[in-house]
PDB file of C-alpha atoms in Angstrom:
ATOM      1  CA  LYS A   1    -106.889-131.763  16.840  1.00  0.00           C
ATOM      2  CA  TYR A   2    -103.658-132.587  14.981  1.00  0.00           C
ATOM      3  CA  GLY A   3    -102.345-135.142  17.499  1.00  0.00           C
ATOM      4  CA  PHE A   4     -98.998-133.381  17.981  1.00  0.00           C
ATOM      5  CA  THR A   5     -97.470-134.118  21.412  1.00  0.00           C
ATOM      6  CA  LEU A   6     -93.965-132.658  21.649  1.00  0.00           C
ATOM      7  CA  GLY A   7     -92.066-130.319  19.373  1.00  0.00           C
ATOM      8  CA  VAL A   8     -88.259-130.250  19.256  1.00  0.00           C
ATOM      9  CA  ILE A   9     -86.452-127.281  17.691  1.00  0.00           C
ATOM     10  CA  SER A  10     -83.084-127.797  16.033  1.00  0.00           C
ATOM     11  CA  GLY A  11     -82.705-124.372  14.486  1.00  0.00           C
ATOM     12  CA  ALA A  12     -85.752-122.245  13.697  1.00  0.00           C
ATOM     13  CA  ARG A  13     -87.088-118.741  13.451  1.00  0.00           C
ATOM     14  CA  ILE A  14     -89.387-117.367  16.134  1.00  0.00           C
ATOM     15  CA  LEU A  15     -92.469-119.582  16.387  1.00  0.00           C
ATOM     16  CA  LYS A  16     -95.883-118.000  16.597  1.00  0.00           C
ATOM     17  CA  ARG A  17     -98.107-118.752  19.579  1.00  0.00           C
ATOM     18  CA  ALA A  18    -100.543-120.663  17.333  1.00  0.00           C
ATOM     19  CA  VAL A  19     -97.765-123.054  16.287  1.00  0.00           C
ATOM     20  CA  ILE A  20     -96.590-123.615  19.849  1.00  0.00           C
ATOM     21  CA  ASP A  21    -100.145-124.346  20.969  1.00  0.00           C
ATOM     22  CA  LEU A  22    -100.415-127.212  18.452  1.00  0.00           C
ATOM     23  CA  PHE A  23     -98.279-129.388  20.745  1.00  0.00           C
ATOM     24  CA  SER A  24    -100.020-130.733  23.841  1.00  0.00           C
ATOM     25  CA  CYS A  25     -96.748-131.108  25.781  1.00  0.00           C
ATOM     26  CA  GLY A  26     -95.162-127.981  24.332  1.00  0.00           C
ATOM     27  CA  VAL A  27     -92.052-127.269  22.280  1.00  0.00           C
ATOM     28  CA  MET A  28     -88.503-127.906  23.489  1.00  0.00           C
ATOM     29  CA  ASN A  29     -85.628-125.684  22.408  1.00  0.00           C
ATOM     30  CA  ILE A  30     -81.885-125.906  23.049  1.00  0.00           C
ATOM     31  CA  HIS A  31     -80.524-122.397  23.484  1.00  0.00           C
ATOM     32  CA  PRO A  32     -76.704-122.377  23.122  1.00  0.00           C
ATOM     33  CA  GLY A  33     -76.228-120.052  26.079  1.00  0.00           C
ATOM     34  CA  LYS A  34     -77.286-119.528  29.676  1.00  0.00           C
ATOM     35  CA  LEU A  35     -80.822-118.174  30.106  1.00  0.00           C
ATOM     36  CA  PRO A  36     -81.987-115.586  30.872  1.00  0.00           C
ATOM     37  CA  GLU A  37     -78.613-113.836  30.701  1.00  0.00           C
ATOM     38  CA  THR A  38     -77.956-114.552  27.012  1.00  0.00           C
ATOM     39  CA  ALA A  39     -81.498-114.289  25.633  1.00  0.00           C
ATOM     40  CA  GLY A  40     -81.658-113.071  22.051  1.00  0.00           C
ATOM     41  CA  LEU A  41     -78.975-112.873  19.373  1.00  0.00           C
ATOM     42  CA  ASP A  42     -75.219-112.600  19.875  1.00  0.00           C
ATOM     43  CA  LEU A  43     -75.409-114.940  22.858  1.00  0.00           C
ATOM     44  CA  PHE A  44     -71.707-115.852  22.636  1.00  0.00           C
ATOM     45  CA  TYR A  45     -70.768-112.208  23.108  1.00  0.00           C
ATOM     46  CA  TYR A  46     -73.272-111.708  25.906  1.00  0.00           C
ATOM     47  CA  THR A  47     -71.833-114.739  27.691  1.00  0.00           C
ATOM     48  CA  ILE A  48     -68.525-112.914  27.848  1.00  0.00           C
ATOM     49  CA  ARG A  49     -69.969-109.455  28.477  1.00  0.00           C
ATOM     50  CA  LYS A  50     -72.061-110.689  31.407  1.00  0.00           C
ATOM     51  CA  GLN A  51     -69.351-113.017  32.726  1.00  0.00           C
ATOM     52  CA  VAL A  52     -71.610-116.084  32.825  1.00  0.00           C
ATOM     53  CA  THR A  53     -70.922-119.795  32.399  1.00  0.00           C
ATOM     54  CA  MET A  54     -70.685-121.129  28.860  1.00  0.00           C
ATOM     55  CA  GLY A  55     -73.228-123.845  28.165  1.00  0.00           C
ATOM     56  CA  VAL A  56     -76.649-124.596  26.723  1.00  0.00           C
ATOM     57  CA  THR A  57     -80.114-124.267  28.210  1.00  0.00           C
ATOM     58  CA  VAL A  58     -82.792-126.843  27.404  1.00  0.00           C
ATOM     59  CA  HIS A  59     -86.195-125.226  27.885  1.00  0.00           C
ATOM     60  CA  MET A  60     -89.845-125.482  26.993  1.00  0.00           C
ATOM     61  CA  ILE A  61     -90.621-122.306  25.083  1.00  0.00           C
ATOM     62  CA  ASP A  62     -93.538-119.922  25.397  1.00  0.00           C
ATOM     63  CA  HIS A  63     -94.615-117.063  23.126  1.00  0.00           C
ATOM     64  CA  ARG A  64     -91.663-114.919  24.225  1.00  0.00           C
ATOM     65  CA  VAL A  65     -88.177-115.305  22.723  1.00  0.00           C
ATOM     66  CA  ASP A  66     -85.771-117.429  24.812  1.00  0.00           C
ATOM     67  CA  ALA A  67     -88.131-117.731  27.754  1.00  0.00           C
ATOM     68  CA  GLY A  68     -90.470-120.387  29.151  1.00  0.00           C
ATOM     69  CA  ARG A  69     -89.377-123.082  31.607  1.00  0.00           C
ATOM     70  CA  GLU A  70     -85.829-124.388  32.033  1.00  0.00           C
ATOM     71  CA  LEU A  71     -85.402-128.174  32.072  1.00  0.00           C
ATOM     72  CA  LEU A  72     -81.626-128.427  32.367  1.00  0.00           C
ATOM     73  CA  PHE A  73     -78.357-126.603  31.785  1.00  0.00           C
ATOM     74  CA  GLU A  74     -75.406-128.390  30.177  1.00  0.00           C
ATOM     75  CA  GLU A  75     -72.126-126.692  31.041  1.00  0.00           C
ATOM     76  CA  THR A  76     -69.417-126.536  28.386  1.00  0.00           C
ATOM     77  CA  PRO A  77     -65.938-127.527  29.580  1.00  0.00           C
ATOM     78  CA  LEU A  78     -63.248-124.893  29.075  1.00  0.00           C
ATOM     79  CA  GLY A  79     -59.526-125.256  28.564  1.00  0.00           C
ATOM     80  CA  ALA A  80     -57.040-122.719  29.894  1.00  0.00           C
ATOM     81  CA  GLU A  81     -55.810-121.986  26.355  1.00  0.00           C
ATOM     82  CA  ASP A  82     -59.075-122.375  24.397  1.00  0.00           C
ATOM     83  CA  THR A  83     -59.598-119.970  21.515  1.00  0.00           C
ATOM     84  CA  PRO A  84     -63.016-118.389  20.869  1.00  0.00           C
ATOM     85  CA  GLU A  85     -63.461-120.842  17.995  1.00  0.00           C
ATOM     86  CA  ALA A  86     -62.693-123.811  20.243  1.00  0.00           C
ATOM     87  CA  VAL A  87     -65.157-122.578  22.865  1.00  0.00           C
ATOM     88  CA  GLN A  88     -67.934-122.268  20.287  1.00  0.00           C
ATOM     89  CA  TYR A  89     -67.188-125.708  18.826  1.00  0.00           C
ATOM     90  CA  ASN A  90     -67.225-127.279  22.294  1.00  0.00           C
ATOM     91  CA  ASN A  91     -70.488-125.491  23.002  1.00  0.00           C
ATOM     92  CA  TYR A  92     -71.970-127.188  19.931  1.00  0.00           C
ATOM     93  CA  GLN A  93     -70.922-130.540  21.412  1.00  0.00           C
ATOM     94  CA  SER A  94     -72.719-129.518  24.592  1.00  0.00           C
ATOM     95  CA  GLN A  95     -75.921-129.133  22.582  1.00  0.00           C
ATOM     96  CA  ILE A  96     -75.648-132.764  21.489  1.00  0.00           C
ATOM     97  CA  ARG A  97     -75.054-133.929  25.066  1.00  0.00           C
ATOM     98  CA  ALA A  98     -77.949-131.800  26.284  1.00  0.00           C
ATOM     99  CA  LEU A  99     -80.295-133.386  23.738  1.00  0.00           C
ATOM    100  CA  ARG A 100     -79.265-136.838  24.928  1.00  0.00           C
ATOM    101  CA  ARG A 101     -79.829-135.826  28.546  1.00  0.00           C
ATOM    102  CA  PHE A 102     -83.257-134.452  27.670  1.00  0.00           C
ATOM    103  CA  LEU A 103     -84.305-137.637  25.876  1.00  0.00           C
ATOM    104  CA  ALA A 104     -83.024-139.785  28.750  1.00  0.00           C
ATOM    105  CA  LEU A 105     -84.988-137.741  31.290  1.00  0.00           C
ATOM    106  CA  LEU A 106     -88.083-137.744  29.092  1.00  0.00           C
ATOM    107  CA  SER A 107     -88.055-141.540  28.966  1.00  0.00           C
ATOM    108  CA  LYS A 108     -88.275-141.675  32.761  1.00  0.00           C
ATOM    109  CA  GLY A 109     -91.498-139.678  33.085  1.00  0.00           C
ATOM    110  CA  PRO A 110     -92.710-136.101  33.620  1.00  0.00           C
ATOM    111  CA  LEU A 111     -89.985-133.459  33.635  1.00  0.00           C
ATOM    112  CA  SER A 112     -89.495-130.889  36.354  1.00  0.00           C
ATOM    113  CA  SER A 113     -88.755-127.325  35.314  1.00  0.00           C
ATOM    114  CA  ASN A 114     -88.159-123.808  36.577  1.00  0.00           C
ATOM    115  CA  VAL A 115     -89.633-120.601  35.196  1.00  0.00           C
ATOM    116  CA  ILE A 116     -87.072-118.501  33.310  1.00  0.00           C
ATOM    117  CA  ASP A 117     -87.285-114.947  34.631  1.00  0.00           C
ATOM    118  CA  ARG A 118     -86.496-113.007  31.478  1.00  0.00           C
ATOM    119  CA  PRO A 119     -87.787-109.397  31.569  1.00  0.00           C
ATOM    120  CA  GLN A 120     -86.312-108.629  28.155  1.00  0.00           C
ATOM    121  CA  LYS A 121     -84.004-110.081  25.530  1.00  0.00           C
ATOM    122  CA  ASN A 122     -80.614-108.615  24.643  1.00  0.00           C
ATOM    123  CA  GLU A 123     -80.279-106.236  21.729  1.00  0.00           C
ATOM    124  CA  PRO A 124     -78.041-107.299  18.797  1.00  0.00           C
ATOM    125  CA  MET A 125     -74.506-105.948  19.110  1.00  0.00           C
ATOM    126  CA  THR A 126     -72.760-103.721  16.609  1.00  0.00           C
ATOM    127  CA  PRO A 127     -69.428-104.835  15.130  1.00  0.00           C
ATOM    128  CA  GLU A 128     -67.699-102.304  17.372  1.00  0.00           C
ATOM    129  CA  GLN A 129     -69.385-103.734  20.454  1.00  0.00           C
ATOM    130  CA  LYS A 130     -68.422-107.275  19.481  1.00  0.00           C
ATOM    131  CA  HIS A 131     -64.804-106.207  19.030  1.00  0.00           C
ATOM    132  CA  ALA A 132     -64.793-104.615  22.481  1.00  0.00           C
ATOM    133  CA  VAL A 133     -66.268-107.769  24.015  1.00  0.00           C
ATOM    134  CA  MET A 134     -63.611-110.003  22.446  1.00  0.00           C
ATOM    135  CA  LEU A 135     -60.937-107.949  24.186  1.00  0.00           C
ATOM    136  CA  GLU A 136     -62.504-109.239  27.424  1.00  0.00           C
ATOM    137  CA  PHE A 137     -62.328-112.873  26.279  1.00  0.00           C
ATOM    138  CA  PRO A 138     -59.006-113.812  27.993  1.00  0.00           C
ATOM    139  CA  THR A 139     -60.203-112.440  31.349  1.00  0.00           C
ATOM    140  CA  TRP A 140     -63.555-114.210  31.026  1.00  0.00           C
ATOM    141  CA  ARG A 141     -61.874-117.479  30.037  1.00  0.00           C
ATOM    142  CA  ALA A 142     -59.452-117.386  32.979  1.00  0.00           C
ATOM    143  CA  ALA A 143     -62.208-116.689  35.520  1.00  0.00           C
ATOM    144  CA  GLN A 144     -64.547-119.320  34.090  1.00  0.00           C
ATOM    145  CA  PHE A 145     -61.790-121.930  33.844  1.00  0.00           C
ATOM    146  CA  ARG A 146     -60.838-121.377  37.477  1.00  0.00           C
ATOM    147  CA  ALA A 147     -64.455-121.597  38.656  1.00  0.00           C
ATOM    148  CA  GLN A 148     -65.056-124.719  36.571  1.00  0.00           C
ATOM    149  CA  GLN A 149     -61.943-126.402  37.943  1.00  0.00           C
ATOM    150  CA  GLY A 150     -62.982-125.385  41.461  1.00  0.00           C
ATOM    151  CA  ARG A 151     -66.354-127.100  41.054  1.00  0.00           C
ATOM    152  CA  LEU A 152     -64.615-130.138  39.578  1.00  0.00           C
ATOM    153  CA  LEU A 153     -62.324-130.260  42.615  1.00  0.00           C
ATOM    154  CA  LEU A 154     -65.219-130.091  45.071  1.00  0.00           C
ATOM    155  CA  ARG A 155     -67.073-132.893  43.245  1.00  0.00           C
ATOM    156  CA  ALA A 156     -63.921-135.025  43.309  1.00  0.00           C
ATOM    157  CA  CYS A 157     -63.578-134.456  47.067  1.00  0.00           C
ATOM    158  CA  GLU A 158     -67.181-135.524  47.505  1.00  0.00           C
ATOM    159  CA  THR A 159     -66.943-138.660  45.373  1.00  0.00           C
ATOM    160  CA  GLY A 160     -63.458-139.705  46.469  1.00  0.00           C
ATOM    161  CA  LYS A 161     -61.590-139.262  43.178  1.00  0.00           C
ATOM    162  CA  ALA A 162     -58.104-138.585  44.519  1.00  0.00           C
ATOM    163  CA  GLU A 163     -56.487-138.601  41.078  1.00  0.00           C
ATOM    164  CA  VAL A 164     -58.742-135.738  39.959  1.00  0.00           C
ATOM    165  CA  VAL A 165     -57.950-133.821  43.137  1.00  0.00           C
ATOM    166  CA  VAL A 166     -54.210-134.101  42.493  1.00  0.00           C
ATOM    167  CA  SER A 167     -54.596-133.152  38.823  1.00  0.00           C
ATOM    168  CA  VAL A 168     -56.614-130.014  39.576  1.00  0.00           C
ATOM    169  CA  LEU A 169     -54.370-128.857  42.400  1.00  0.00           C
ATOM    170  CA  ASN A 170     -51.255-129.395  40.301  1.00  0.00           C
ATOM    171  CA  GLN A 171     -52.696-126.928  37.769  1.00  0.00           C
ATOM    172  CA  LEU A 172     -54.228-124.458  40.212  1.00  0.00           C
ATOM    173  CA  PRO A 173     -52.736-124.801  43.716  1.00  0.00           C
ATOM    174  CA  ASP A 174     -54.714-121.806  44.998  1.00  0.00           C
ATOM    175  CA  LEU A 175     -57.940-123.819  44.684  1.00  0.00           C
ATOM    176  CA  LEU A 176     -56.930-125.532  47.915  1.00  0.00           C
ATOM    177  CA  GLU A 177     -59.202-123.055  49.699  1.00  0.00           C
ATOM    178  CA  TYR A 178     -61.898-122.803  46.992  1.00  0.00           C
ATOM    179  CA  ALA A 179     -65.332-122.912  48.633  1.00  0.00           C
ATOM    180  CA  ASN A 180     -68.918-123.483  47.536  1.00  0.00           C
ATOM    181  CA  PRO A 181     -71.711-121.006  48.448  1.00  0.00           C
ATOM    182  CA  GLN A 182     -72.140-122.773  51.808  1.00  0.00           C
ATOM    183  CA  GLY A 183     -68.499-122.148  52.668  1.00  0.00           C
ATOM    184  CA  TRP A 184     -67.408-125.772  52.277  1.00  0.00           C
ATOM    185  CA  ASN A 185     -63.860-126.026  50.944  1.00  0.00           C
ATOM    186  CA  PRO A 186     -62.158-129.190  49.586  1.00  0.00           C
ATOM    187  CA  LEU A 187     -60.867-130.307  52.998  1.00  0.00           C
ATOM    188  CA  ILE A 188     -64.286-129.908  54.624  1.00  0.00           C
ATOM    189  CA  ILE A 189     -66.014-131.896  51.873  1.00  0.00           C
ATOM    190  CA  ALA A 190     -63.407-134.668  51.901  1.00  0.00           C
ATOM    191  CA  ALA A 191     -63.531-134.927  55.705  1.00  0.00           C
ATOM    192  CA  PHE A 192     -67.342-134.948  55.821  1.00  0.00           C
ATOM    193  CA  ASN A 193     -67.364-137.788  53.271  1.00  0.00           C
ATOM    194  CA  GLN A 194     -64.639-139.719  55.120  1.00  0.00           C
ATOM    195  CA  HIS A 195     -62.156-139.751  52.227  1.00  0.00           C
ATOM    196  CA  ARG A 196     -58.994-140.150  54.250  1.00  0.00           C
ATOM    197  CA  ASP A 197     -56.619-140.249  51.289  1.00  0.00           C
ATOM    198  CA  ILE A 198     -57.913-136.912  50.012  1.00  0.00           C
ATOM    199  CA  VAL A 199     -57.787-135.379  53.482  1.00  0.00           C
ATOM    200  CA  ARG A 200     -54.133-136.400  53.671  1.00  0.00           C
ATOM    201  CA  ILE A 201     -53.456-134.867  50.251  1.00  0.00           C
ATOM    202  CA  MET A 202     -55.051-131.615  51.385  1.00  0.00           C
ATOM    203  CA  LEU A 203     -53.149-131.461  54.652  1.00  0.00           C
ATOM    204  CA  ASP A 204     -49.828-132.270  52.962  1.00  0.00           C
ATOM    205  CA  ARG A 205     -50.460-129.352  50.593  1.00  0.00           C
ATOM    206  CA  GLY A 206     -51.038-126.938  53.453  1.00  0.00           C
ATOM    207  CA  ALA A 207     -54.816-126.933  53.907  1.00  0.00           C
ATOM    208  CA  ASN A 208     -55.984-125.280  57.132  1.00  0.00           C
ATOM    209  CA  PRO A 209     -57.116-128.045  59.563  1.00  0.00           C
ATOM    210  CA  ASN A 210     -59.222-125.433  61.409  1.00  0.00           C
ATOM    211  CA  ALA A 211     -61.108-124.222  58.331  1.00  0.00           C
ATOM    212  CA  THR A 212     -64.781-123.521  58.973  1.00  0.00           C
ATOM    213  CA  GLY A 213     -68.036-123.392  57.049  1.00  0.00           C
ATOM    214  CA  ARG A 214     -70.503-120.525  57.034  1.00  0.00           C
ATOM    215  CA  ASN A 215     -71.637-121.032  60.662  1.00  0.00           C
ATOM    216  CA  GLY A 216     -68.173-121.567  62.042  1.00  0.00           C
ATOM    217  CA  THR A 217     -68.522-125.355  61.814  1.00  0.00           C
ATOM    218  CA  SER A 218     -64.983-126.735  61.855  1.00  0.00           C
ATOM    219  CA  VAL A 219     -63.486-129.478  59.710  1.00  0.00           C
ATOM    220  CA  LEU A 220     -63.343-131.649  62.810  1.00  0.00           C
ATOM    221  CA  MET A 221     -67.070-131.137  63.430  1.00  0.00           C
ATOM    222  CA  TYR A 222     -67.901-132.106  59.857  1.00  0.00           C
ATOM    223  CA  ALA A 223     -65.626-135.149  60.032  1.00  0.00           C
ATOM    224  CA  LYS A 224     -67.340-136.562  63.128  1.00  0.00           C
ATOM    225  CA  THR A 225     -70.838-136.607  61.573  1.00  0.00           C
ATOM    226  CA  ALA A 226     -70.590-140.012  59.874  1.00  0.00           C
ATOM    227  CA  LEU A 227     -69.008-141.541  63.004  1.00  0.00           C
ATOM    228  CA  LEU A 228     -71.718-140.699  65.523  1.00  0.00           C
ATOM    229  CA  ASN A 229     -73.088-143.715  67.388  1.00  0.00           C
ATOM    230  CA  GLN A 230     -71.322-146.180  65.127  1.00  0.00           C
ATOM    231  CA  PRO A 231     -70.079-149.034  67.386  1.00  0.00           C
ATOM    232  CA  ASP A 232     -67.190-149.928  65.076  1.00  0.00           C
ATOM    233  CA  ALA A 233     -66.275-146.382  64.033  1.00  0.00           C
ATOM    234  CA  ARG A 234     -62.584-145.658  63.597  1.00  0.00           C
ATOM    235  CA  PHE A 235     -61.296-142.297  64.786  1.00  0.00           C
ATOM    236  CA  ASP A 236     -58.163-142.236  62.636  1.00  0.00           C
ATOM    237  CA  LEU A 237     -59.520-139.441  60.425  1.00  0.00           C
ATOM    238  CA  LEU A 238     -60.204-137.262  63.462  1.00  0.00           C
ATOM    239  CA  GLU A 239     -56.757-138.147  64.800  1.00  0.00           C
ATOM    240  CA  MET A 240     -55.176-137.175  61.487  1.00  0.00           C
ATOM    241  CA  LEU A 241     -56.836-133.756  61.642  1.00  0.00           C
ATOM    242  CA  ILE A 242     -55.928-133.204  65.292  1.00  0.00           C
ATOM    243  CA  ASN A 243     -52.299-134.174  64.674  1.00  0.00           C
ATOM    244  CA  ALA A 244     -52.281-131.620  61.843  1.00  0.00           C
ATOM    245  CA  GLY A 245     -53.440-128.896  64.262  1.00  0.00           C
ATOM    246  CA  ALA A 246     -57.246-129.132  64.375  1.00  0.00           C
ATOM    247  CA  SER A 247     -58.505-127.751  67.710  1.00  0.00           C
ATOM    248  CA  VAL A 248     -60.875-129.902  69.787  1.00  0.00           C
ATOM    249  CA  THR A 249     -61.950-126.864  71.810  1.00  0.00           C
ATOM    250  CA  ARG A 250     -62.841-124.600  68.878  1.00  0.00           C
ATOM    251  CA  TYR A 251     -66.278-122.953  69.146  1.00  0.00           C
ATOM    252  CA  ASP A 252     -68.695-122.466  66.268  1.00  0.00           C
ATOM    253  CA  ALA A 253     -71.118-119.555  65.755  1.00  0.00           C
ATOM    254  CA  HIS A 254     -73.520-121.170  68.231  1.00  0.00           C
ATOM    255  CA  GLY A 255     -70.931-121.271  70.996  1.00  0.00           C
ATOM    256  CA  LYS A 256     -70.488-125.058  70.856  1.00  0.00           C
ATOM    257  CA  THR A 257     -67.470-127.311  70.435  1.00  0.00           C
ATOM    258  CA  ILE A 258     -67.336-130.706  68.787  1.00  0.00           C
ATOM    259  CA  LEU A 259     -67.682-132.317  72.215  1.00  0.00           C
ATOM    260  CA  HIS A 260     -70.993-130.508  72.804  1.00  0.00           C
ATOM    261  CA  TYR A 261     -72.464-132.007  69.639  1.00  0.00           C
ATOM    262  CA  VAL A 262     -71.140-135.506  70.345  1.00  0.00           C
ATOM    263  CA  GLU A 263     -72.553-135.495  73.886  1.00  0.00           C
ATOM    264  CA  GLN A 264     -75.841-134.117  72.586  1.00  0.00           C
ATOM    265  CA  ALA A 265     -76.010-137.057  70.167  1.00  0.00           C
ATOM    266  CA  GLY A 266     -75.442-139.460  73.065  1.00  0.00           C
ATOM    267  CA  ASP A 267     -72.205-140.978  71.711  1.00  0.00           C
ATOM    268  CA  SER A 268     -70.313-141.703  74.937  1.00  0.00           C
ATOM    269  CA  ARG A 269     -67.535-143.635  73.195  1.00  0.00           C
ATOM    270  CA  LEU A 270     -66.552-140.780  70.888  1.00  0.00           C
ATOM    271  CA  ALA A 271     -67.054-138.239  73.696  1.00  0.00           C
ATOM    272  CA  SER A 272     -64.605-140.129  75.907  1.00  0.00           C
ATOM    273  CA  TRP A 273     -62.050-140.245  73.091  1.00  0.00           C
ATOM    274  CA  LEU A 274     -62.408-136.502  72.461  1.00  0.00           C
ATOM    275  CA  ARG A 275     -61.913-135.666  76.127  1.00  0.00           C
ATOM    276  CA  LYS A 276     -58.585-137.479  76.010  1.00  0.00           C
ATOM    277  CA  GLN A 277     -57.597-135.472  72.951  1.00  0.00           C
ATOM    278  CA  GLU A 278     -58.695-132.271  74.668  1.00  0.00           C
ATOM    279  CA  ARG A 279     -56.531-132.981  77.684  1.00  0.00           C
ATOM    280  CA  ALA A 280     -53.588-133.745  75.399  1.00  0.00           C
ATOM    281  CA  GLN A 281     -53.956-130.383  73.624  1.00  0.00           C
TER     282      GLN A 281
END
């Protein structure tokens, strides 16, 4: 009737259903917190209380407060010494980036989204509750900073950014064994993606050459994947791992070694090379 297509909220009170329904494509809101965990007021405090990632949620709203369908989440970078004021300022910058991301995605066509499961919003906190939460801020910041740096490290191992790998590990050496939900640590990811320089960095810093993923898949098994049935494949990465102590005869959760998988794939050249390594071990 009115010809409204898309609504964009940049600070507003709760919209009534009748207003939302005026827009054929809905109304987009940028919530400066992670949904559904920080739904409602005092979202900064609930971010800390619930130990969740700081960032902003871009979502298409429905008649409920801070609900609807999530389009994207923009994480806010944290510094090891950031004050609460710095975190909130940086989170405002994340809102600007999130808006740009939304507009860029919108220009490419229909947007995908996920339903926000939000049974209820959070109640406003009392001053006493807020004070208690701020006492938890240093612990929250340290945990979130470590997790954020761990994810940064894994992405760098995937994309081959050795300088980022060195920078992160210089700050937090214990992230050498940081793993994603699938059990892939930095060495596994670097080996799978054939980044020899990063593999060498990891090994020189004491990474376990026999580290395994969730199903007992070894670094060596991951490293061979990109080499299978490649006529000109070089085995120097595998040799580097073996020289560092990686076992050719190690079994995974399925009772198979790397040689089993290579023979199953029909790669006789790599199988022959592995047998020589096996005899040498």
